[in-house]
PDB file of C-alpha atoms in Angstrom:
ATOM      1  CA  MET A1264     112.810 111.919  55.026  1.00  0.00           C
ATOM      2  CA  LEU A1265     111.817 109.389  52.154  1.00  0.00           C
ATOM      3  CA  PHE A1266     108.233 110.332  50.289  1.00  0.00           C
ATOM      4  CA  GLY A1267     105.698 108.516  52.287  1.00  0.00           C
ATOM      5  CA  GLN A1268     107.816 107.402  55.053  1.00  0.00           C
ATOM      6  CA  SER A1269     107.929 109.098  58.831  1.00  0.00           C
ATOM      7  CA  VAL A1270     111.388 109.704  60.118  1.00  0.00           C
ATOM      8  CA  PHE A1271     111.154 106.565  62.193  1.00  0.00           C
ATOM      9  CA  GLN A1272     110.344 104.211  59.491  1.00  0.00           C
ATOM     10  CA  SER A1273     113.058 105.697  57.441  1.00  0.00           C
ATOM     11  CA  VAL A1274     115.808 105.110  60.472  1.00  0.00           C
ATOM     12  CA  LEU A1275     114.208 101.512  60.893  1.00  0.00           C
ATOM     13  CA  GLU A1276     115.340 100.898  56.856  1.00  0.00           C
ATOM     14  CA  ARG A1277     118.527 102.398  57.202  1.00  0.00           C
ATOM     15  CA  LEU A1278     119.478 100.116  60.209  1.00  0.00           C
ATOM     16  CA  LYS A1279     118.051  97.074  58.560  1.00  0.00           C
ATOM     17  CA  GLU A1280     120.446  97.888  55.657  1.00  0.00           C
ATOM     18  CA  GLU A1281     123.465  98.382  57.659  1.00  0.00           C
ATOM     19  CA  HIS A1282     122.872  95.103  59.991  1.00  0.00           C
ATOM     20  CA  PRO A1283     121.172  92.649  58.031  1.00  0.00           C
ATOM     21  CA  GLU A1284     121.899  89.759  60.488  1.00  0.00           C
ATOM     22  CA  VAL A1285     119.805  91.157  63.156  1.00  0.00           C
ATOM     23  CA  GLU A1286     116.771  90.775  61.081  1.00  0.00           C
ATOM     24  CA  ASP A1287     116.998  86.854  61.294  1.00  0.00           C
ATOM     25  CA  GLU A1288     116.887  86.812  65.128  1.00  0.00           C
ATOM     26  CA  GLU A1289     113.388  85.776  66.624  1.00  0.00           C
ATOM     27  CA  PRO A1290     111.871  88.755  68.507  1.00  0.00           C
ATOM     28  CA  SER A1291     112.306  88.195  72.320  1.00  0.00           C
ATOM     29  CA  TYR A1292     110.073  89.957  74.749  1.00  0.00           C
ATOM     30  CA  ARG A1293     112.399  89.662  77.436  1.00  0.00           C
ATOM     31  CA  VAL A1294     114.504  92.212  78.939  1.00  0.00           C
ATOM     32  CA  ARG A1295     118.292  91.020  78.600  1.00  0.00           C
ATOM     33  CA  GLY A1296     120.331  91.003  81.647  1.00  0.00           C
ATOM     34  CA  LEU A1297     117.248  90.609  84.124  1.00  0.00           C
ATOM     35  CA  GLY A1298     117.555  86.658  84.152  1.00  0.00           C
ATOM     36  CA  ALA A1299     118.025  86.447  87.889  1.00  0.00           C
ATOM     37  CA  ALA A1300     115.110  87.112  90.323  1.00  0.00           C
ATOM     38  CA  PHE A1301     115.266  90.349  91.999  1.00  0.00           C
ATOM     39  CA  VAL A1302     114.697  88.687  95.447  1.00  0.00           C
ATOM     40  CA  ALA A1303     116.629  86.177  96.746  1.00  0.00           C
ATOM     41  CA  ALA A1304     114.955  82.757  97.618  1.00  0.00           C
ATOM     42  CA  GLN A1305     115.329  81.894 101.560  1.00  0.00           C
ATOM     43  CA  SER A1306     115.911  78.651 102.488  1.00  0.00           C
ATOM     44  CA  PRO A1307     114.342  77.155 105.837  1.00  0.00           C
ATOM     45  CA  SER A1308     117.954  77.272 107.267  1.00  0.00           C
ATOM     46  CA  ASP A1309     118.057  81.064 106.893  1.00  0.00           C
ATOM     47  CA  ASP A1310     115.535  81.349 109.806  1.00  0.00           C
ATOM     48  CA  VAL A1311     117.626  78.875 111.716  1.00  0.00           C
ATOM     49  CA  ARG A1312     120.816  80.740 111.393  1.00  0.00           C
ATOM     50  CA  ALA A1313     119.180  84.091 112.020  1.00  0.00           C
ATOM     51  CA  SER A1314     117.796  82.747 115.547  1.00  0.00           C
ATOM     52  CA  GLY A1315     121.434  81.387 116.366  1.00  0.00           C
ATOM     53  CA  VAL A1316     122.679  85.046 115.916  1.00  0.00           C
ATOM     54  CA  MET A1317     119.737  86.438 117.978  1.00  0.00           C
ATOM     55  CA  SER A1318     120.403  83.888 120.636  1.00  0.00           C
ATOM     56  CA  ALA A1319     124.362  84.475 120.414  1.00  0.00           C
ATOM     57  CA  TYR A1320     123.859  88.393 120.685  1.00  0.00           C
ATOM     58  CA  MET A1321     121.322  87.782 123.818  1.00  0.00           C
ATOM     59  CA  ASP A1322     124.134  85.593 125.402  1.00  0.00           C
ATOM     60  CA  ILE A1323     126.702  88.268 125.005  1.00  0.00           C
ATOM     61  CA  ALA A1324     124.015  90.960 126.355  1.00  0.00           C
ATOM     62  CA  GLY A1325     123.380  88.670 129.314  1.00  0.00           C
ATOM     63  CA  GLU A1326     119.387  88.309 128.405  1.00  0.00           C
ATOM     64  CA  THR A1327     117.429  85.686 127.382  1.00  0.00           C
ATOM     65  CA  PRO A1328     115.809  86.200 123.965  1.00  0.00           C
ATOM     66  CA  PRO A1329     112.292  87.288 123.810  1.00  0.00           C
ATOM     67  CA  SER A1330     109.796  84.564 123.105  1.00  0.00           C
ATOM     68  CA  PRO A1331     107.349  85.171 120.036  1.00  0.00           C
ATOM     69  CA  PRO A1332     104.226  86.919 120.769  1.00  0.00           C
ATOM     70  CA  GLU A1333     101.343  84.872 121.409  1.00  0.00           C
ATOM     71  CA  PRO A1334      98.309  85.069 118.839  1.00  0.00           C
ATOM     72  CA  GLU A1335      95.504  87.269 120.155  1.00  0.00           C
ATOM     73  CA  PRO A1336      92.157  85.447 120.376  1.00  0.00           C
ATOM     74  CA  ALA A1337      89.492  86.434 117.689  1.00  0.00           C
ATOM     75  CA  GLU A1338      87.316  89.236 119.178  1.00  0.00           C
ATOM     76  CA  GLU A1339      83.651  88.983 118.846  1.00  0.00           C
ATOM     77  CA  PRO A1340      82.246  91.560 116.633  1.00  0.00           C
ATOM     78  CA  ALA A1341      81.078  94.380 118.561  1.00  0.00           C
ATOM     79  CA  ILE A1342      77.156  94.912 118.651  1.00  0.00           C
ATOM     80  CA  GLU A1343      76.436  98.202 116.723  1.00  0.00           C
ATOM     81  CA  GLN A1344      74.643 100.456 118.883  1.00  0.00           C
ATOM     82  CA  GLU A1345      72.351 103.366 117.424  1.00  0.00           C
ATOM     83  CA  PRO A1346      74.315 106.629 117.649  1.00  0.00           C
ATOM     84  CA  VAL A1347      73.242 108.805 119.803  1.00  0.00           C
ATOM     85  CA  MET A1348      72.946 112.677 119.000  1.00  0.00           C
ATOM     86  CA  PRO A1349      75.217 115.041 121.304  1.00  0.00           C
ATOM     87  CA  ALA A1350      73.163 117.487 122.914  1.00  0.00           C
ATOM     88  CA  HIS A1351      74.601 120.508 121.381  1.00  0.00           C
ATOM     89  CA  LEU A1352      73.472 119.559 117.823  1.00  0.00           C
ATOM     90  CA  SER A1353      69.884 119.685 118.885  1.00  0.00           C
ATOM     91  CA  ARG A1354      70.265 123.428 119.502  1.00  0.00           C
ATOM     92  CA  ILE A1355      69.426 124.795 116.024  1.00  0.00           C
ATOM     93  CA  ASP A1356      67.721 128.061 116.682  1.00  0.00           C
ATOM     94  CA  PRO A1357      69.763 131.032 115.785  1.00  0.00           C
ATOM     95  CA  GLN A1358      69.721 132.613 119.426  1.00  0.00           C
ATOM     96  CA  GLU A1359      70.891 129.621 120.866  1.00  0.00           C
ATOM     97  CA  VAL A1360      73.772 129.357 118.380  1.00  0.00           C
ATOM     98  CA  SER A1361      74.454 133.177 118.924  1.00  0.00           C
ATOM     99  CA  GLU A1362      74.774 132.445 122.644  1.00  0.00           C
ATOM    100  CA  GLU A1363      77.063 129.494 122.272  1.00  0.00           C
ATOM    101  CA  LEU A1364      79.307 131.696 119.960  1.00  0.00           C
ATOM    102  CA  ALA A1365      79.087 134.522 122.673  1.00  0.00           C
ATOM    103  CA  LEU A1366      79.987 137.248 120.306  1.00  0.00           C
ATOM    104  CA  SER A1367      80.524 140.642 121.751  1.00  0.00           C
ATOM    105  CA  GLU A1368      81.431 144.181 120.804  1.00  0.00           C
ATOM    106  CA  ASP A1369      84.982 143.822 121.934  1.00  0.00           C
ATOM    107  CA  GLU A1370      85.749 141.132 119.047  1.00  0.00           C
ATOM    108  CA  THR A1371      88.576 141.456 116.640  1.00  0.00           C
ATOM    109  CA  VAL A1372      88.916 139.903 113.132  1.00  0.00           C
ATOM    110  CA  ALA A1373      91.271 137.523 114.694  1.00  0.00           C
ATOM    111  CA  SER A1374      89.251 136.400 117.695  1.00  0.00           C
ATOM    112  CA  LEU A1375      86.344 136.083 115.316  1.00  0.00           C
ATOM    113  CA  HIS A1376      88.287 133.755 112.971  1.00  0.00           C
ATOM    114  CA  GLU A1377      89.195 131.798 116.099  1.00  0.00           C
ATOM    115  CA  LYS A1378      85.604 131.334 117.055  1.00  0.00           C
ATOM    116  CA  ARG A1379      84.646 130.142 113.598  1.00  0.00           C
ATOM    117  CA  ARG A1380      87.651 127.541 113.896  1.00  0.00           C
ATOM    118  CA  LEU A1381      86.818 126.291 117.138  1.00  0.00           C
ATOM    119  CA  PHE A1382      82.895 126.124 116.482  1.00  0.00           C
ATOM    120  CA  ALA A1383      83.823 124.264 113.124  1.00  0.00           C
ATOM    121  CA  LYS A1384      85.926 121.723 115.044  1.00  0.00           C
ATOM    122  CA  ALA A1385      83.056 120.931 117.392  1.00  0.00           C
ATOM    123  CA  ASN A1386      80.116 120.979 114.898  1.00  0.00           C
ATOM    124  CA  HIS A1387      81.435 120.081 111.420  1.00  0.00           C
ATOM    125  CA  PRO A1388      79.023 117.899 109.517  1.00  0.00           C
ATOM    126  CA  ASP A1389      81.743 115.691 108.562  1.00  0.00           C
ATOM    127  CA  SER A1390      82.607 114.791 111.963  1.00  0.00           C
ATOM    128  CA  VAL A1391      79.229 113.494 113.300  1.00  0.00           C
ATOM    129  CA  ALA A1392      77.000 110.516 112.208  1.00  0.00           C
ATOM    130  CA  ALA A1393      75.118 110.746 109.066  1.00  0.00           C
ATOM    131  CA  GLU A1394      72.023 111.018 110.842  1.00  0.00           C
ATOM    132  CA  PHE A1395      72.865 114.164 112.690  1.00  0.00           C
ATOM    133  CA  ARG A1396      74.452 115.998 109.617  1.00  0.00           C
ATOM    134  CA  ASP A1397      71.553 117.951 108.961  1.00  0.00           C
ATOM    135  CA  ASN A1398      71.620 119.636 112.276  1.00  0.00           C
ATOM    136  CA  ALA A1399      75.219 120.124 112.074  1.00  0.00           C
ATOM    137  CA  ASN A1400      74.853 121.892 108.665  1.00  0.00           C
ATOM    138  CA  ILE A1401      72.398 124.163 110.166  1.00  0.00           C
ATOM    139  CA  ARG A1402      74.561 125.155 113.012  1.00  0.00           C
ATOM    140  CA  MET A1403      77.344 125.701 110.842  1.00  0.00           C
ATOM    141  CA  MET A1404      75.196 127.925 108.455  1.00  0.00           C
ATOM    142  CA  ILE A1405      73.909 129.873 111.344  1.00  0.00           C
ATOM    143  CA  ALA A1406      77.550 130.484 112.880  1.00  0.00           C
ATOM    144  CA  ASN A1407      79.024 131.317 109.755  1.00  0.00           C
ATOM    145  CA  LEU A1408      76.373 133.686 108.937  1.00  0.00           C
ATOM    146  CA  LEU A1409      76.579 135.342 112.565  1.00  0.00           C
ATOM    147  CA  ILE A1410      80.548 135.631 112.355  1.00  0.00           C
ATOM    148  CA  ASP A1411      80.406 137.062 108.923  1.00  0.00           C
ATOM    149  CA  GLU A1412      77.783 139.690 109.961  1.00  0.00           C
ATOM    150  CA  ALA A1413      80.048 140.595 112.855  1.00  0.00           C
ATOM    151  CA  LEU A1414      83.166 140.856 110.517  1.00  0.00           C
ATOM    152  CA  ARG A1415      81.221 143.004 108.306  1.00  0.00           C
ATOM    153  CA  ARG A1416      80.419 145.350 111.084  1.00  0.00           C
ATOM    154  CA  LEU A1417      83.888 145.496 112.162  1.00  0.00           C
ATOM    155  CA  LYS A1418      84.858 146.361 108.534  1.00  0.00           C
ATOM    156  CA  LYS A1419      82.290 149.192 108.502  1.00  0.00           C
ATOM    157  CA  GLN A1420      83.824 150.675 111.911  1.00  0.00           C
ATOM    158  CA  ASP A1421      87.375 150.517 110.460  1.00  0.00           C
ATOM    159  CA  THR A1422      86.434 152.527 107.426  1.00  0.00           C
ATOM    160  CA  ARG A1423      85.097 155.115 109.501  1.00  0.00           C
TER     161      ARG A1423
END
């Protein structure tokens, strides 16, 4: 490395000394060798040939070529209705959630996890309309609290 120059600059200087003819060229910002387009242009006759091939194939198979699908008529925008809260989301009392979970003394860790998963599937706040997310959050918090408490009780019984 020369003093005051980086390795890159010194390599450039050496290349300029070795190949002085390259310096005279106009800088080009094109990639050489990619003069042709990547995708070949299609002529209208290509479609005609393709349909001729298809009809020849169908003649051999003994079938008639399928007709192109008809465009569907434009649908009228649906009138947005106010979302209706599912009945289970109105039950936010801990006693009601507990009855819904139906926790018993015979629960195992696996059964409690399964109940949590099923309850979350039916009540998760992300699966309901925005207006009902508060109730869904409350229900999920109560259910998680009840299931966590049941898991703690099971853990205490196992340590005895």
